[in-house]
XYZ file of N, CA and C in Angstrom:
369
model
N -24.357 -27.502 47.137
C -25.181 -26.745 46.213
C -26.449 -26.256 46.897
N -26.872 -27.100 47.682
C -28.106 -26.877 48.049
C -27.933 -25.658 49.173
N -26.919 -25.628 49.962
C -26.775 -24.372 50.972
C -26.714 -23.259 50.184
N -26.318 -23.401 48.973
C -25.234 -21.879 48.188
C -27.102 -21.486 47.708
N -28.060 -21.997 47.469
C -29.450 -21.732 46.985
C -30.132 -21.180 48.086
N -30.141 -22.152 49.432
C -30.346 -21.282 50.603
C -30.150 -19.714 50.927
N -28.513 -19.968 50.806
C -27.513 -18.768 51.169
C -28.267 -17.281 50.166
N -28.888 -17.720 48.815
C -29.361 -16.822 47.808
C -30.039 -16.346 48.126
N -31.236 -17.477 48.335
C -32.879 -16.848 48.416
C -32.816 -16.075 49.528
N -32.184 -16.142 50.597
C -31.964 -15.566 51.731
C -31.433 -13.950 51.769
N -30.239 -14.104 50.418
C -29.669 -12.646 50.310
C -31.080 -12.312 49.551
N -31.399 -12.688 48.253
C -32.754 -12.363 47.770
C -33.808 -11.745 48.885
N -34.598 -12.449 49.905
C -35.492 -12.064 50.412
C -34.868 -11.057 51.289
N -33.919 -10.744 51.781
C -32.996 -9.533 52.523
C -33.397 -8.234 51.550
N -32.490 -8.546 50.266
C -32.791 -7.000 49.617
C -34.312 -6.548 49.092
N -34.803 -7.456 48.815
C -36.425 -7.146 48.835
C -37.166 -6.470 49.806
N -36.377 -6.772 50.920
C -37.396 -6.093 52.253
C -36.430 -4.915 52.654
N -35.879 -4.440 51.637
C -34.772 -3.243 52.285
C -36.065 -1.773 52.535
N -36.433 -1.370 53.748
C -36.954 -0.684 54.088
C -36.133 0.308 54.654
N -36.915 1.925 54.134
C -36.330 2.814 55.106
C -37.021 3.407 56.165
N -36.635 3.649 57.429
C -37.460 3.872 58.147
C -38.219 5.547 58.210
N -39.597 5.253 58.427
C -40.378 6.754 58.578
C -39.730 7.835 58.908
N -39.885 8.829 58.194
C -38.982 9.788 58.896
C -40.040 10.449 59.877
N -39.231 11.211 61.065
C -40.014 11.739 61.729
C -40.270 13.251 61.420
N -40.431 14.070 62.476
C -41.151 15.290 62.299
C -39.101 16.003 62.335
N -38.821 15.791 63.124
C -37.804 16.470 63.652
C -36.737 15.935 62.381
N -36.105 14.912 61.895
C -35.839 14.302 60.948
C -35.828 15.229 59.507
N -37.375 15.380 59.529
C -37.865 15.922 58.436
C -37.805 17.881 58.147
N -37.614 18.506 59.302
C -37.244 19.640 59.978
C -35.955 19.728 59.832
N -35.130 18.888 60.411
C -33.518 18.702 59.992
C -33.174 19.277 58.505
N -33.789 17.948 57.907
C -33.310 17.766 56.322
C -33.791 19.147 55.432
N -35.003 19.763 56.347
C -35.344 21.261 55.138
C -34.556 22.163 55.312
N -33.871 22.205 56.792
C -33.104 23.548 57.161
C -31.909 23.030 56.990
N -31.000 21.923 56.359
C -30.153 21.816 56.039
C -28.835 22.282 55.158
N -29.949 23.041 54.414
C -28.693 23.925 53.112
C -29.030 23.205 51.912
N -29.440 21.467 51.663
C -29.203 20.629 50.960
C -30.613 20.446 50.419
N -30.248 20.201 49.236
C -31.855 19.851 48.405
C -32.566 18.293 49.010
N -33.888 18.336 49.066
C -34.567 17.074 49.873
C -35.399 16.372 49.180
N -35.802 15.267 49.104
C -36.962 14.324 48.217
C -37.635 13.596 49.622
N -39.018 13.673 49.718
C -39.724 12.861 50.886
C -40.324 12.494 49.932
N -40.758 10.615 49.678
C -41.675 9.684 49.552
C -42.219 9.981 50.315
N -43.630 10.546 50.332
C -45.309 9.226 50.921
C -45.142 8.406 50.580
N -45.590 6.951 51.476
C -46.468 6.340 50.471
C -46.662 4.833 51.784
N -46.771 3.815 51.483
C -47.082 2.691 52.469
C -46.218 1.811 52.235
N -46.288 0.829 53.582
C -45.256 -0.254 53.508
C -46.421 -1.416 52.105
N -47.139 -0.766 52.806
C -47.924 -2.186 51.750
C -48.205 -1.839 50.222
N -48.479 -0.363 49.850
C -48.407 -0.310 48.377
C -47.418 -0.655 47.433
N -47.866 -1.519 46.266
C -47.038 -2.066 45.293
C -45.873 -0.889 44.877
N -46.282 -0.368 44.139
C -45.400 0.783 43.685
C -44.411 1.397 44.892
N -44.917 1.351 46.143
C -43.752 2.184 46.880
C -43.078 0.764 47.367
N -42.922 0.051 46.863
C -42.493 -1.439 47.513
C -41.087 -1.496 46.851
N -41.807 -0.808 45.188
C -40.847 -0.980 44.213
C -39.553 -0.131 44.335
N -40.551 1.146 44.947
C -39.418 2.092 45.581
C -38.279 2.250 46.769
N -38.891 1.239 47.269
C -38.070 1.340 48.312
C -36.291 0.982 48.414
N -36.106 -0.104 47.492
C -34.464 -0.410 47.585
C -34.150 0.932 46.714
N -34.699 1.788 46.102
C -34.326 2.723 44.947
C -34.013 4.151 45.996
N -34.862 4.223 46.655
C -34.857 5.319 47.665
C -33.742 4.827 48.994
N -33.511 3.711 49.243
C -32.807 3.544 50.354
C -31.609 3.740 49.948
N -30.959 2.961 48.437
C -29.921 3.478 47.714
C -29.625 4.933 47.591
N -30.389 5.403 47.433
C -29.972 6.515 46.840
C -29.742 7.914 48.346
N -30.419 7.000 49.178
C -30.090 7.418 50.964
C -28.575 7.514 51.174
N -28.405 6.433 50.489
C -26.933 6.236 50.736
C -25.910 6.892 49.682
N -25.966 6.962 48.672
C -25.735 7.677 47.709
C -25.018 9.085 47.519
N -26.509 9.941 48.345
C -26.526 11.073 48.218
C -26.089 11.684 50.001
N -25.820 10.832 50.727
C -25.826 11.322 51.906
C -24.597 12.146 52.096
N -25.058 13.342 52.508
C -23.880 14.796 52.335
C -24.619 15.530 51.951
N -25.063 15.298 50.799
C -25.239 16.190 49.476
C -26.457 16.255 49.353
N -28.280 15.631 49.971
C -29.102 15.405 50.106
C -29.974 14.666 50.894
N -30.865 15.029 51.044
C -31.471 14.067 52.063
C -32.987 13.133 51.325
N -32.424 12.131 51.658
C -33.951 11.217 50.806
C -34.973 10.781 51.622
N -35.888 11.007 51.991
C -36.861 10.470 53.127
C -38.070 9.863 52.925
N -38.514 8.842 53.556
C -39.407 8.292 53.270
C -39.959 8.562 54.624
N -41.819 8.781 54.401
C -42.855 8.683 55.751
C -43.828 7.611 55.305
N -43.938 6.876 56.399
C -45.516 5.547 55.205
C -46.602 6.053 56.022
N -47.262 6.468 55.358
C -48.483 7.462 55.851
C -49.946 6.287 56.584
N -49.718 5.175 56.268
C -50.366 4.370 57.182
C -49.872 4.997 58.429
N -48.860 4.854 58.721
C -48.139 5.291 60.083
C -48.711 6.494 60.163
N -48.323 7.043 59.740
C -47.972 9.151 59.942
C -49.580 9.660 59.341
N -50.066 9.658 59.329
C -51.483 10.666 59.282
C -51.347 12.029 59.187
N -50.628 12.457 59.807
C -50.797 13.773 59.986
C -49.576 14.395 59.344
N -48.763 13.260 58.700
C -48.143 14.006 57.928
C -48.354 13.701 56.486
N -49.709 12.908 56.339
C -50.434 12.990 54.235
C -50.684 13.732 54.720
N -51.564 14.439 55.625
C -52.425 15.812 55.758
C -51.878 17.367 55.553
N -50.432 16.962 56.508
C -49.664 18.105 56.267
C -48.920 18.171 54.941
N -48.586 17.419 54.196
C -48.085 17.695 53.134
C -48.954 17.197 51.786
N -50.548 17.247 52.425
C -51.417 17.296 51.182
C -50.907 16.024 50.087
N -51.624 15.396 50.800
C -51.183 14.028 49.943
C -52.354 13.584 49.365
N -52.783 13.067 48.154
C -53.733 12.622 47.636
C -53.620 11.425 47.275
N -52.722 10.765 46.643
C -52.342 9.292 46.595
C -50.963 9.269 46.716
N -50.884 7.471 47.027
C -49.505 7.143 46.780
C -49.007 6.599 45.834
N -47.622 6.063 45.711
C -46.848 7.342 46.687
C -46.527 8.478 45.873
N -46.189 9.538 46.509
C -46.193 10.696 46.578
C -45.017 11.337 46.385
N -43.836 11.804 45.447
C -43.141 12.259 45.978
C -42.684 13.972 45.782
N -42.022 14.883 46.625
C -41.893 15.845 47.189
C -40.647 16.349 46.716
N -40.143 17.254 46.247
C -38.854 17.641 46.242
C -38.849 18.977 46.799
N -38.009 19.468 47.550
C -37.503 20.361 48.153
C -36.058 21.168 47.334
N -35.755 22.432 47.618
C -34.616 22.952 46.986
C -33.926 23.494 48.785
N -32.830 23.892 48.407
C -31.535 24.281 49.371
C -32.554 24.784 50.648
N -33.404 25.698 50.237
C -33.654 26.603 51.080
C -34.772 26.020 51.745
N -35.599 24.926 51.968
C -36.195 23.962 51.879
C -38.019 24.356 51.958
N -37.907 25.151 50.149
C -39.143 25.245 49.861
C -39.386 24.133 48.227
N -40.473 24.039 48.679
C -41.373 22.980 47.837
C -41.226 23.279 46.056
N -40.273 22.999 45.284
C -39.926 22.650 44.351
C -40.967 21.620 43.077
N -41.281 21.022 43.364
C -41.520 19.783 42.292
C -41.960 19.063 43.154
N -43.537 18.133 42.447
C -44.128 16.704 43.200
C -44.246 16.348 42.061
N -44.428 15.217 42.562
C -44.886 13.701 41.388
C -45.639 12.651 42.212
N -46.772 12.478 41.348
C -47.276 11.144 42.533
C -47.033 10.184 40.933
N -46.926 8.823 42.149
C -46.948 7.372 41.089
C -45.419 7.014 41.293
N -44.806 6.040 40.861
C -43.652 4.965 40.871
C -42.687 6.451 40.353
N -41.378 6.843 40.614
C -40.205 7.616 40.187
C -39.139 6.372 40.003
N -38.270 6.417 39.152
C -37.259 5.157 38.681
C -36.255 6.601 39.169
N -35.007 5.876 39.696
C -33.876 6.407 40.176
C -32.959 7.776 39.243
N -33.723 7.529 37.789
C -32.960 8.279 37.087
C -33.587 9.802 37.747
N -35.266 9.376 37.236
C -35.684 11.170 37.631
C -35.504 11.632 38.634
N -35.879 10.427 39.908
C -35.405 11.295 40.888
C -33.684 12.268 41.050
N -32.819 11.618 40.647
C -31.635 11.809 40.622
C -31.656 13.547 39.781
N -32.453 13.650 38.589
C -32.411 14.708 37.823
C -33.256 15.671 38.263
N -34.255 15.213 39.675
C -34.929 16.210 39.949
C -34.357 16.748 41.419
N -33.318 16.047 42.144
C -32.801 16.247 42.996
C -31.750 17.201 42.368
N -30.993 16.719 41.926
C -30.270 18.010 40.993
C -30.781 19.349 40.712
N -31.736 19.417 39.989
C -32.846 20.601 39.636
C -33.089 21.474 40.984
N -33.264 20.448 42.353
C -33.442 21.188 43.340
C -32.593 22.030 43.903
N -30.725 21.517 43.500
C -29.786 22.230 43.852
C -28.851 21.249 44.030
């Protein structure tokens, strides 16, 4: 019994820390000239709310992969890309359409549904 509690907290603390990694410049260049509608998170490894986001956005990485691109940048890291994409708080998020112009933002926590309905919206 006592391993199978181990074995838990262990899968537990795994999906909690499901991080996606920063996207880069080139990454992020990819995913606009792609054809495919795009969502980039701002936001930090350490803010609450994008913490919350993160297994939601990594899912949905996986999800949508073909058919969209989901990206996350943690702007602790990247500087110059809150600047370039005018970021005022986190997190931040961005939607893009096919042609990969700027569609729809939202700053604050997104739950999987809207994003899903605003990725749609994008194309």
């Amino acid at each position: 019994m006592r391993l199978f509690m181990i074995a838990a907290m262990l899968l537990l603390a795994t999906t909690a820390m499901a991080e996606m990694p920063s996207a880069t410049d080139a990454v992020i260049s990819q995913a606009l000239t792609s054809g495919k509608p795009t969502v980039i998170d701002l936001g930090a490894r350490t803010c609450i709310p994008c913490k919350k986001m993160a297994p939601i956005l990594e899912g949905l990485s996986k999800e949508y992969r073909g058919k969209a691109s989901v990206l996350f940048i943690d702007v602790h890291e990247d500087k110059a890309a809150a600047s370039k994409f005018r970021v005022q708080m986190i997190p931040t998020q961005i939607f893009f359409n096919s042609q990969g112009k700027e569609v729809k933002r939202h700053v604050g926590f997104m739950d999987k549904a809207d994003i899903v309905k605003e990725l749609k919206a994008a194309g």
